[in-house]
Amino acid sequence: MAGRYGRPRSFLRMRSLAGQVFLLQVAIVVLLVAASVAALVLQSRADSEREARNRSVAVAETFANAPGMDAALRSPDPTAVLQPRAEAARKGSGVDFIVVMNLDAVRYTHPLPDRIGKKFVGTVGPAIEGRVVTEKVDGTIGPLVQAVVPVKGANGEVLGLVSAGITIKSVSGAAEGQFPLLFGSAAGILLLTMGGTALVTRRLKRQTHGLGPTEMTQMYEHHDAVLHAVREGVLIVGGDGRLLLANDEARRLLHLPPGIEGTPVAELGLDPVTTGLLTSGRSATDEVHSVGDRVLSISQRATDRHGGPPGSVTTLRDTTELQALTGSAAMARGRLKLLYDAGTEIGTALDVVRTCEELTEFATARFADYATVDLAEGVLRGEEPTTARATTDGLRRSAFSGPRDDTGLHPLGSVVRFLETTDLGAGLLRGEAVLDTDLARRSGWQQQDPERAERIVESGFHSMMAVPMRARGVLLGAALFWRARTPEPFEDEDLSVAEELVARAAVSIDNARRYSREHNVAVTLQRSLLPQGLPDQSAIDAAYRYLPAQAGLGGLGGVGGDWFDIIPLPGARVALVVGDVVGHGLHAAATMGRLRTAVHNFSTLDLPPDELLWHLDELVARIDQDEAAEGSEGGGGVTGATCLYAIYDPASGRCTMARAGHLQPVIVSPEGDAVFADVPGGPPLGLGGMPFETLDLELPESSRLVLYTDGLVEDRHRDIDEGLEMLRETLSGHPDRTPEETCQAVLRVLVPAKARDDIALLVARTRCLASENVAEWDVPSDPSAVARVRSEVSRKLNEWNLVEEAFTTELILSELVTNSIRYANGPIGVRLIRDRTLICEVSDRSSTSPHLRQAASMDEGGRGLFLVAQLAERWGTRYTDDGGKVIWTEQLPQPEINGPA
């Protein structure tokens, strides 16, 4: 027959049913032998551990009950008496150690003498109470079993303890030596069994004629389709009115007993109408008949229409389920409505805890009396959950909803551990939901906490569902639903709904967790771009605050573009900067970092505020053009950035400010009067086309300059003018406040609990250099005046106790003044400032800046500025408003240099 289907009869190819049976039997035999070998190996290991336990107990008890132990423990030096005995007993008994100790677990004996006098490692509590303790530990010599037994005196009191231990390896050698024989026997059994299987398979091959499963299936597929594959009952009645065939569905619908074939239809016990139809042999289509408690649709056709045997074939279809389907449709609509409502009420905020609360609130409002959610600690921190045993390691209760709190359930914030030895814990660990319809039966769930379980049952809880919370194949936590007031227990349909709810909530929680992680990364990036502290300078006493927007309220979770800076400048001056990039998110934070870096770079050129903002405006315009040309995603450029730049000079007390679309700063006088500085307005950065103007004013010492961003005064509940007035009133009338106290007062009054925008606040209290720390001279444009200036400078340095700096300073000033006399016209000024560094300044009316160059060996000039650069710590040039310039140098501070008065 195999040849009829064109297939070879090769037994080795295993395409026949017999060959496949052979492979299956061989696999079963191999698995059985392997299981037997594994069981014997495990039994051997268990026997080894049991032998180690018995030997350690026997040795410990023998030594503890040895004569003289009482006297030895009471002797002045138990170690001297017991150490030789213990070592001799250890070597004779074959154990790894015998340790005698006092009731404080301090060793008297040990194989290693340096361990004597130290604490014994192991459990000794029960032994002190008079019981024997055995335990398996991982010691430095490997896995071992140790026993601790008490040493009792004549009156039964415990005088000391004896511990003996032996490694499992020491007693497992005999069993392991039998492994070759065991494995050899297993191999022989395997070969013998495979031979017998091959003989049985060969006979099966002859009986099946080499047919494969496909061919044998094809022989019976039509028969199986009629009898079992269809969901309709099938009856075949012969021409003599006897039942020839009834499939399983027909037996179920008509309640026919087994072995009914051959019985006359009239004797089947059916109603007369149905019996008459079956015996008539007439054709029928979807005739409705009531049979018992069922409503059947019956169709019938004759079997002899196409040359078949006389009789009829009848099909039966149960239509009773139509009513049930109608009810199921209504239930399905209700379930879809519930899931739709859940989609709108759960996961409304990118917050892990809030999403858990929404799930519990929704569940208690719809189908549960109480609901709780427990999450892994890593999920609450926004981390990627990695452990697969989160339920047993401990979950943090993150949400609770129910009419009462005193129910026995774990409170919010507590750690819940689900024991894997219970059905509840094992099910959650496998990722399967658990339904308990009768908590009072105490089917094992109470093992988590028996006392708490008793309180739960006493509070009326009678039914519970536990659903693991999984997302992307990772276990995030578990949700538990309870019924106490509702008398009906949970059903399978409720469990199905709970699983879908938890699955949807798990996706929202995972999204919130990932958002939290990304938000933390973005906030870390933003904070790394902001100043990490105040620089060392003497011009101002400053304090600052930076508050990110509340996550979920201000755009993308608190990451914005506000920044501030305090930049020391030459001449003991300082630059104060506050800026704001409109928008939120990483793009705003990155843009803020670029602008802050640009301001730092431009400030090194010592540009006036209006010119610096002009360069910054040009830079922003170019950035916008580049991003527009590249079509960068999430772009929109940086148009909308604002900036306020101020320079304060403590030597003159003058402050110069310019702003680009930013809010006016507040100036608080030493008497406590607060006013807004009238800094000329300029367009935001990047718009271009208009120059920036400056405000130049003199600030008395101890004035406070307050710079801020719009997030401080803007709020959806108040107008910006109202916020500005609140700021002015908060700053007024408190002349004695420090900058730090000013920051605290402003934030306390103006900042809401959840800020919707970033806030940057910078408060600077001005200082002035004392007149005795500043020296100035006017120098005629005459080379002979250089010597006089050097003499005056040397005298001033002697007054300041800077004698060691005199020679270097004279060289620097001599070179700078000589260059001004040679190349500039008009008066020349020299100024010395004693601050954290010694600052030398030479001013003239020339706008030509000197440049450092490398003079050739034959050049007569070009070495002066190189010498200045070598002697000074820093040097540079800045331009003045009258078209001149100032060349300045700074020398490293010496111990004698004092700060400004």
mmCIF file of N, CA and C in Angstrom, residues 104-207:
data_model
loop_
_atom_site.group_PDB
_atom_site.id
_atom_site.type_symbol
_atom_site.label_atom_id
_atom_site.label_comp_id
_atom_site.label_asym_id
_atom_site.label_seq_id
_atom_site.Cartn_x
_atom_site.Cartn_y
_atom_site.Cartn_z
ATOM 1 N N ASP A 104 28.819 32.378 75.480
ATOM 2 C CA ASP A 104 28.819 33.583 74.623
ATOM 3 C C ASP A 104 29.307 33.267 73.221
ATOM 4 N N ALA A 105 29.450 31.968 72.899
ATOM 5 C CA ALA A 105 29.876 31.515 71.571
ATOM 6 C C ALA A 105 31.307 31.927 71.254
ATOM 7 N N VAL A 106 32.136 32.104 72.295
ATOM 8 C CA VAL A 106 33.564 32.395 72.089
ATOM 9 C C VAL A 106 34.321 31.064 72.102
ATOM 10 N N ARG A 107 35.119 30.832 71.086
ATOM 11 C CA ARG A 107 35.784 29.542 70.911
ATOM 12 C C ARG A 107 36.875 29.332 71.958
ATOM 13 N N TYR A 108 36.918 28.067 72.499
ATOM 14 C CA TYR A 108 38.066 27.608 73.285
ATOM 15 C C TYR A 108 39.017 26.779 72.440
ATOM 16 N N THR A 109 38.484 26.097 71.408
ATOM 17 C CA THR A 109 39.310 25.238 70.551
ATOM 18 C C THR A 109 38.959 25.507 69.106
ATOM 19 N N HIS A 110 39.906 25.204 68.242
ATOM 20 C CA HIS A 110 39.689 25.319 66.788
ATOM 21 C C HIS A 110 40.905 24.712 66.090
ATOM 22 N N PRO A 111 40.709 24.063 64.942
ATOM 23 C CA PRO A 111 41.868 23.521 64.211
ATOM 24 C C PRO A 111 42.874 24.601 63.847
ATOM 25 N N LEU A 112 42.416 25.823 63.657
ATOM 26 C CA LEU A 112 43.319 26.940 63.368
ATOM 27 C C LEU A 112 43.463 27.752 64.650
ATOM 28 N N PRO A 113 44.615 27.753 65.273
ATOM 29 C CA PRO A 113 44.770 28.405 66.579
ATOM 30 C C PRO A 113 44.406 29.884 66.547
ATOM 31 N N ASP A 114 44.577 30.566 65.391
ATOM 32 C CA ASP A 114 44.279 32.000 65.371
ATOM 33 C C ASP A 114 42.784 32.264 65.474
ATOM 34 N N ARG A 115 41.952 31.250 65.324
ATOM 35 C CA ARG A 115 40.503 31.431 65.466
ATOM 36 C C ARG A 115 40.048 31.291 66.920
ATOM 37 N N ILE A 116 40.915 30.791 67.810
ATOM 38 C CA ILE A 116 40.550 30.625 69.216
ATOM 39 C C ILE A 116 40.361 32.009 69.843
ATOM 40 N N GLY A 117 39.285 32.137 70.604
ATOM 41 C CA GLY A 117 38.985 33.414 71.243
ATOM 42 C C GLY A 117 38.046 34.283 70.439
ATOM 43 N N LYS A 118 37.680 33.830 69.237
ATOM 44 C CA LYS A 118 36.773 34.607 68.400
ATOM 45 C C LYS A 118 35.381 33.981 68.414
ATOM 46 N N LYS A 119 34.436 34.735 67.932
ATOM 47 C CA LYS A 119 33.040 34.299 67.928
ATOM 48 C C LYS A 119 32.822 33.144 66.948
ATOM 49 N N PHE A 120 32.033 32.211 67.391
ATOM 50 C CA PHE A 120 31.654 31.099 66.529
ATOM 51 C C PHE A 120 30.599 31.565 65.529
ATOM 52 N N VAL A 121 30.731 31.130 64.309
ATOM 53 C CA VAL A 121 29.797 31.518 63.255
ATOM 54 C C VAL A 121 28.752 30.418 63.114
ATOM 55 N N GLY A 122 27.550 30.668 63.495
ATOM 56 C CA GLY A 122 26.491 29.670 63.395
ATOM 57 C C GLY A 122 25.393 29.942 64.424
ATOM 58 N N THR A 123 24.410 29.101 64.447
ATOM 59 C CA THR A 123 23.261 29.247 65.343
ATOM 60 C C THR A 123 23.538 28.493 66.647
ATOM 61 N N VAL A 124 23.489 29.203 67.754
ATOM 62 C CA VAL A 124 23.790 28.597 69.050
ATOM 63 C C VAL A 124 22.650 28.788 70.045
ATOM 64 N N GLY A 125 21.641 29.577 69.660
ATOM 65 C CA GLY A 125 20.558 29.860 70.614
ATOM 66 C C GLY A 125 19.886 28.610 71.155
ATOM 67 N N PRO A 126 19.402 27.724 70.285
ATOM 68 C CA PRO A 126 18.746 26.521 70.819
ATOM 69 C C PRO A 126 19.670 25.649 71.661
ATOM 70 N N ALA A 127 20.963 25.588 71.312
ATOM 71 C CA ALA A 127 21.889 24.764 72.086
ATOM 72 C C ALA A 127 22.065 25.316 73.493
ATOM 73 N N ILE A 128 22.045 26.659 73.615
ATOM 74 C CA ILE A 128 22.160 27.253 74.949
ATOM 75 C C ILE A 128 20.967 26.857 75.800
ATOM 76 N N GLU A 129 19.826 26.642 75.143
ATOM 77 C CA GLU A 129 18.628 26.227 75.857
ATOM 78 C C GLU A 129 18.588 24.720 76.101
ATOM 79 N N GLY A 130 19.635 24.002 75.643
ATOM 80 C CA GLY A 130 19.717 22.582 75.926
ATOM 81 C C GLY A 130 19.359 21.686 74.766
ATOM 82 N N ARG A 131 19.137 22.232 73.568
ATOM 83 C CA ARG A 131 18.777 21.418 72.415
ATOM 84 C C ARG A 131 19.945 21.304 71.454
ATOM 85 N N VAL A 132 19.833 20.321 70.554
ATOM 86 C CA VAL A 132 20.871 20.078 69.542
ATOM 87 C C VAL A 132 20.483 20.854 68.283
ATOM 88 N N VAL A 133 21.467 21.524 67.694
ATOM 89 C CA VAL A 133 21.233 22.334 66.490
ATOM 90 C C VAL A 133 22.110 21.790 65.368
ATOM 91 N N THR A 134 21.509 21.548 64.224
ATOM 92 C CA THR A 134 22.275 21.189 63.016
ATOM 93 C C THR A 134 21.892 22.148 61.915
ATOM 94 N N GLU A 135 22.846 22.515 61.103
ATOM 95 C CA GLU A 135 22.564 23.431 59.984
ATOM 96 C C GLU A 135 23.601 23.226 58.881
ATOM 97 N N LYS A 136 23.186 23.505 57.685
ATOM 98 C CA LYS A 136 24.061 23.432 56.515
ATOM 99 C C LYS A 136 24.536 24.826 56.162
ATOM 100 N N VAL A 137 25.826 25.002 56.055
ATOM 101 C CA VAL A 137 26.390 26.328 55.766
ATOM 102 C C VAL A 137 27.428 26.187 54.657
ATOM 103 N N ASP A 138 27.749 27.306 54.065
ATOM 104 C CA ASP A 138 28.814 27.396 53.063
ATOM 105 C C ASP A 138 30.018 28.015 53.743
ATOM 106 N N GLY A 139 30.939 27.194 54.143
ATOM 107 C CA GLY A 139 32.125 27.682 54.819
ATOM 108 C C GLY A 139 33.271 27.938 53.872
ATOM 109 N N THR A 140 34.380 28.334 54.433
ATOM 110 C CA THR A 140 35.564 28.611 53.603
ATOM 111 C C THR A 140 36.115 27.332 52.981
ATOM 112 N N ILE A 141 35.786 26.156 53.549
ATOM 113 C CA ILE A 141 36.274 24.890 52.992
ATOM 114 C C ILE A 141 35.205 24.224 52.150
ATOM 115 N N GLY A 142 34.103 24.914 51.900
ATOM 116 C CA GLY A 142 33.064 24.373 51.043
ATOM 117 C C GLY A 142 31.773 24.114 51.812
ATOM 118 N N PRO A 143 30.753 23.604 51.142
ATOM 119 C CA PRO A 143 29.498 23.291 51.828
ATOM 120 C C PRO A 143 29.701 22.231 52.913
ATOM 121 N N LEU A 144 29.198 22.473 54.100
ATOM 122 C CA LEU A 144 29.406 21.550 55.209
ATOM 123 C C LEU A 144 28.165 21.539 56.091
ATOM 124 N N VAL A 145 28.091 20.544 56.932
ATOM 125 C CA VAL A 145 27.023 20.423 57.927
ATOM 126 C C VAL A 145 27.682 20.482 59.302
ATOM 127 N N GLN A 146 27.194 21.356 60.148
ATOM 128 C CA GLN A 146 27.744 21.492 61.491
ATOM 129 C C GLN A 146 26.640 21.304 62.524
ATOM 130 N N ALA A 147 27.015 20.723 63.660
ATOM 131 C CA ALA A 147 26.077 20.483 64.752
ATOM 132 C C ALA A 147 26.597 21.186 66.001
ATOM 133 N N VAL A 148 25.696 21.739 66.781
ATOM 134 C CA VAL A 148 26.042 22.398 68.041
ATOM 135 C C VAL A 148 25.236 21.710 69.146
ATOM 136 N N VAL A 149 25.928 21.156 70.155
ATOM 137 C CA VAL A 149 25.265 20.458 71.250
ATOM 138 C C VAL A 149 25.706 21.097 72.560
ATOM 139 N N PRO A 150 24.861 21.029 73.585
ATOM 140 C CA PRO A 150 25.226 21.623 74.875
ATOM 141 C C PRO A 150 26.084 20.664 75.710
ATOM 142 N N VAL A 151 26.915 21.238 76.531
ATOM 143 C CA VAL A 151 27.681 20.483 77.539
ATOM 144 C C VAL A 151 27.001 20.769 78.882
ATOM 145 N N LYS A 152 26.454 19.751 79.449
ATOM 146 C CA LYS A 152 25.672 19.918 80.664
ATOM 147 C C LYS A 152 26.458 19.420 81.875
ATOM 148 N N GLY A 153 26.233 20.119 82.994
ATOM 149 C CA GLY A 153 26.858 19.726 84.246
ATOM 150 C C GLY A 153 26.072 18.635 84.935
ATOM 151 N N ALA A 154 26.471 18.353 86.133
ATOM 152 C CA ALA A 154 25.829 17.266 86.870
ATOM 153 C C ALA A 154 24.378 17.588 87.186
ATOM 154 N N ASN A 155 24.089 18.832 87.425
ATOM 155 C CA ASN A 155 22.718 19.217 87.753
ATOM 156 C C ASN A 155 21.901 19.581 86.522
ATOM 157 N N GLY A 156 22.411 19.341 85.318
ATOM 158 C CA GLY A 156 21.662 19.580 84.087
ATOM 159 C C GLY A 156 21.849 20.966 83.510
ATOM 160 N N GLU A 157 22.610 21.804 84.188
ATOM 161 C CA GLU A 157 22.784 23.154 83.642
ATOM 162 C C GLU A 157 23.767 23.120 82.458
ATOM 163 N N VAL A 158 23.589 24.000 81.525
ATOM 164 C CA VAL A 158 24.452 24.085 80.333
ATOM 165 C C VAL A 158 25.691 24.888 80.683
ATOM 166 N N LEU A 159 26.867 24.200 80.591
ATOM 167 C CA LEU A 159 28.132 24.860 80.931
ATOM 168 C C LEU A 159 28.838 25.417 79.699
ATOM 169 N N GLY A 160 28.617 24.839 78.568
ATOM 170 C CA GLY A 160 29.302 25.278 77.350
ATOM 171 C C GLY A 160 28.689 24.601 76.151
ATOM 172 N N LEU A 161 29.307 24.771 75.015
ATOM 173 C CA LEU A 161 28.791 24.244 73.751
ATOM 174 C C LEU A 161 29.915 23.564 72.989
ATOM 175 N N VAL A 162 29.548 22.515 72.251
ATOM 176 C CA VAL A 162 30.504 21.804 71.385
ATOM 177 C C VAL A 162 29.898 21.760 69.991
ATOM 178 N N SER A 163 30.694 22.150 69.005
ATOM 179 C CA SER A 163 30.253 22.105 67.610
ATOM 180 C C SER A 163 31.226 21.241 66.825
ATOM 181 N N ALA A 164 30.666 20.331 66.022
ATOM 182 C CA ALA A 164 31.466 19.509 65.111
ATOM 183 C C ALA A 164 30.913 19.680 63.719
ATOM 184 N N GLY A 165 31.771 19.725 62.729
ATOM 185 C CA GLY A 165 31.333 19.918 61.357
ATOM 186 C C GLY A 165 32.156 19.113 60.386
ATOM 187 N N ILE A 166 31.534 18.723 59.323
ATOM 188 C CA ILE A 166 32.218 17.952 58.282
ATOM 189 C C ILE A 166 31.664 18.397 56.941
ATOM 190 N N THR A 167 32.517 18.528 55.953
ATOM 191 C CA THR A 167 32.074 18.926 54.612
ATOM 192 C C THR A 167 31.333 17.770 53.952
ATOM 193 N N ILE A 168 30.349 18.138 53.150
ATOM 194 C CA ILE A 168 29.537 17.133 52.441
ATOM 195 C C ILE A 168 30.415 16.358 51.468
ATOM 196 N N LYS A 169 31.431 17.000 50.963
ATOM 197 C CA LYS A 169 32.316 16.343 50.007
ATOM 198 C C LYS A 169 33.044 15.166 50.658
ATOM 199 N N SER A 170 33.294 15.305 51.974
ATOM 200 C CA SER A 170 34.050 14.260 52.650
ATOM 201 C C SER A 170 33.266 12.956 52.740
ATOM 202 N N VAL A 171 31.934 13.041 52.804
ATOM 203 C CA VAL A 171 31.126 11.834 52.960
ATOM 204 C C VAL A 171 30.469 11.411 51.663
ATOM 205 N N SER A 172 30.669 12.174 50.584
ATOM 206 C CA SER A 172 30.004 11.834 49.325
ATOM 207 C C SER A 172 30.907 11.050 48.389
ATOM 208 N N GLY A 173 32.127 10.802 48.797
ATOM 209 C CA GLY A 173 33.049 10.100 47.899
ATOM 210 C C GLY A 173 32.623 8.694 47.597
ATOM 211 N N ALA A 174 32.081 7.969 48.594
ATOM 212 C CA ALA A 174 31.686 6.578 48.360
ATOM 213 C C ALA A 174 30.554 6.492 47.360
ATOM 214 N N ALA A 175 29.572 7.383 47.531
ATOM 215 C CA ALA A 175 28.442 7.338 46.590
ATOM 216 C C ALA A 175 28.871 7.716 45.190
ATOM 217 N N GLU A 176 29.774 8.698 45.098
ATOM 218 C CA GLU A 176 30.203 9.112 43.766
ATOM 219 C C GLU A 176 31.058 8.042 43.091
ATOM 220 N N GLY A 177 31.696 7.207 43.888
ATOM 221 C CA GLY A 177 32.481 6.127 43.289
ATOM 222 C C GLY A 177 31.613 5.094 42.598
ATOM 223 N N GLN A 178 30.322 5.053 42.939
ATOM 224 C CA GLN A 178 29.428 4.092 42.307
ATOM 225 C C GLN A 178 28.807 4.631 41.021
ATOM 226 N N PHE A 179 29.105 5.910 40.695
ATOM 227 C CA PHE A 179 28.506 6.511 39.502
ATOM 228 C C PHE A 179 28.904 5.772 38.223
ATOM 229 N N PRO A 180 30.170 5.361 38.006
ATOM 230 C CA PRO A 180 30.491 4.631 36.758
ATOM 231 C C PRO A 180 29.645 3.367 36.602
ATOM 232 N N LEU A 181 29.501 2.591 37.703
ATOM 233 C CA LEU A 181 28.676 1.400 37.616
ATOM 234 C C LEU A 181 27.220 1.763 37.305
ATOM 235 N N LEU A 182 26.748 2.841 37.952
ATOM 236 C CA LEU A 182 25.369 3.273 37.733
ATOM 237 C C LEU A 182 25.147 3.685 36.280
ATOM 238 N N PHE A 183 26.058 4.486 35.751
ATOM 239 C CA PHE A 183 25.910 4.947 34.378
ATOM 240 C C PHE A 183 26.062 3.785 33.395
ATOM 241 N N GLY A 184 26.951 2.854 33.697
ATOM 242 C CA GLY A 184 27.095 1.685 32.816
ATOM 243 C C GLY A 184 25.832 0.848 32.795
ATOM 244 N N SER A 185 25.237 0.642 33.991
ATOM 245 C CA SER A 185 23.989 -0.129 34.032
ATOM 246 C C SER A 185 22.881 0.577 33.254
ATOM 247 N N ALA A 186 22.839 1.895 33.393
ATOM 248 C CA ALA A 186 21.814 2.664 32.666
ATOM 249 C C ALA A 186 22.002 2.523 31.162
ATOM 250 N N ALA A 187 23.274 2.546 30.718
ATOM 251 C CA ALA A 187 23.514 2.408 29.282
ATOM 252 C C ALA A 187 23.095 1.017 28.792
ATOM 253 N N GLY A 188 23.382 -0.037 29.599
ATOM 254 C CA GLY A 188 22.968 -1.381 29.201
ATOM 255 C C GLY A 188 21.457 -1.511 29.124
ATOM 256 N N ILE A 189 20.781 -0.934 30.133
ATOM 257 C CA ILE A 189 19.309 -0.984 30.104
ATOM 258 C C ILE A 189 18.777 -0.248 28.883
ATOM 259 N N LEU A 190 19.400 0.876 28.557
ATOM 260 C CA LEU A 190 18.955 1.663 27.406
ATOM 261 C C LEU A 190 19.107 0.861 26.116
ATOM 262 N N LEU A 191 20.260 0.176 25.946
ATOM 263 C CA LEU A 191 20.478 -0.599 24.723
ATOM 264 C C LEU A 191 19.489 -1.766 24.643
ATOM 265 N N LEU A 192 19.268 -2.456 25.773
ATOM 266 C CA LEU A 192 18.346 -3.590 25.779
ATOM 267 C C LEU A 192 16.920 -3.138 25.450
ATOM 268 N N THR A 193 16.519 -2.028 26.060
ATOM 269 C CA THR A 193 15.160 -1.535 25.818
ATOM 270 C C THR A 193 14.987 -1.089 24.381
ATOM 271 N N MET A 194 15.998 -0.430 23.825
ATOM 272 C CA MET A 194 15.914 0.014 22.427
ATOM 273 C C MET A 194 15.815 -1.169 21.479
ATOM 274 N N GLY A 195 16.507 -2.265 21.817
ATOM 275 C CA GLY A 195 16.396 -3.460 20.972
ATOM 276 C C GLY A 195 14.983 -4.014 20.989
ATOM 277 N N GLY A 196 14.386 -4.117 22.198
ATOM 278 C CA GLY A 196 13.013 -4.605 22.287
ATOM 279 C C GLY A 196 12.040 -3.684 21.575
ATOM 280 N N THR A 197 12.268 -2.403 21.683
ATOM 281 C CA THR A 197 11.401 -1.441 21.001
ATOM 282 C C THR A 197 11.498 -1.596 19.498
ATOM 283 N N ALA A 198 12.709 -1.853 19.002
ATOM 284 C CA ALA A 198 12.873 -2.028 17.553
ATOM 285 C C ALA A 198 12.093 -3.251 17.054
ATOM 286 N N LEU A 199 12.091 -4.338 17.833
ATOM 287 C CA LEU A 199 11.344 -5.531 17.409
ATOM 288 C C LEU A 199 9.843 -5.255 17.387
ATOM 289 N N VAL A 200 9.331 -4.583 18.442
ATOM 290 C CA VAL A 200 7.901 -4.279 18.474
ATOM 291 C C VAL A 200 7.531 -3.355 17.319
ATOM 292 N N THR A 201 8.392 -2.407 17.049
ATOM 293 C CA THR A 201 8.110 -1.450 15.974
ATOM 294 C C THR A 201 8.096 -2.139 14.619
ATOM 295 N N ARG A 202 8.998 -3.114 14.421
ATOM 296 C CA ARG A 202 9.034 -3.824 13.136
ATOM 297 C C ARG A 202 7.709 -4.561 12.888
ATOM 298 N N ARG A 203 7.177 -5.154 13.956
ATOM 299 C CA ARG A 203 5.887 -5.855 13.795
ATOM 300 C C ARG A 203 4.766 -4.857 13.507
ATOM 301 N N LEU A 204 4.789 -3.701 14.167
ATOM 302 C CA LEU A 204 3.783 -2.679 13.908
ATOM 303 C C LEU A 204 3.887 -2.182 12.477
ATOM 304 N N LYS A 205 5.102 -2.133 11.964
ATOM 305 C CA LYS A 205 5.299 -1.679 10.588
ATOM 306 C C LYS A 205 4.657 -2.641 9.600
ATOM 307 N N ARG A 206 4.762 -3.950 9.901
ATOM 308 C CA ARG A 206 4.148 -4.928 9.016
ATOM 309 C C ARG A 206 2.624 -4.820 9.065
ATOM 310 N N GLN A 207 2.087 -4.591 10.258
ATOM 311 C CA GLN A 207 0.639 -4.522 10.386
ATOM 312 C C GLN A 207 0.056 -3.266 9.746
#
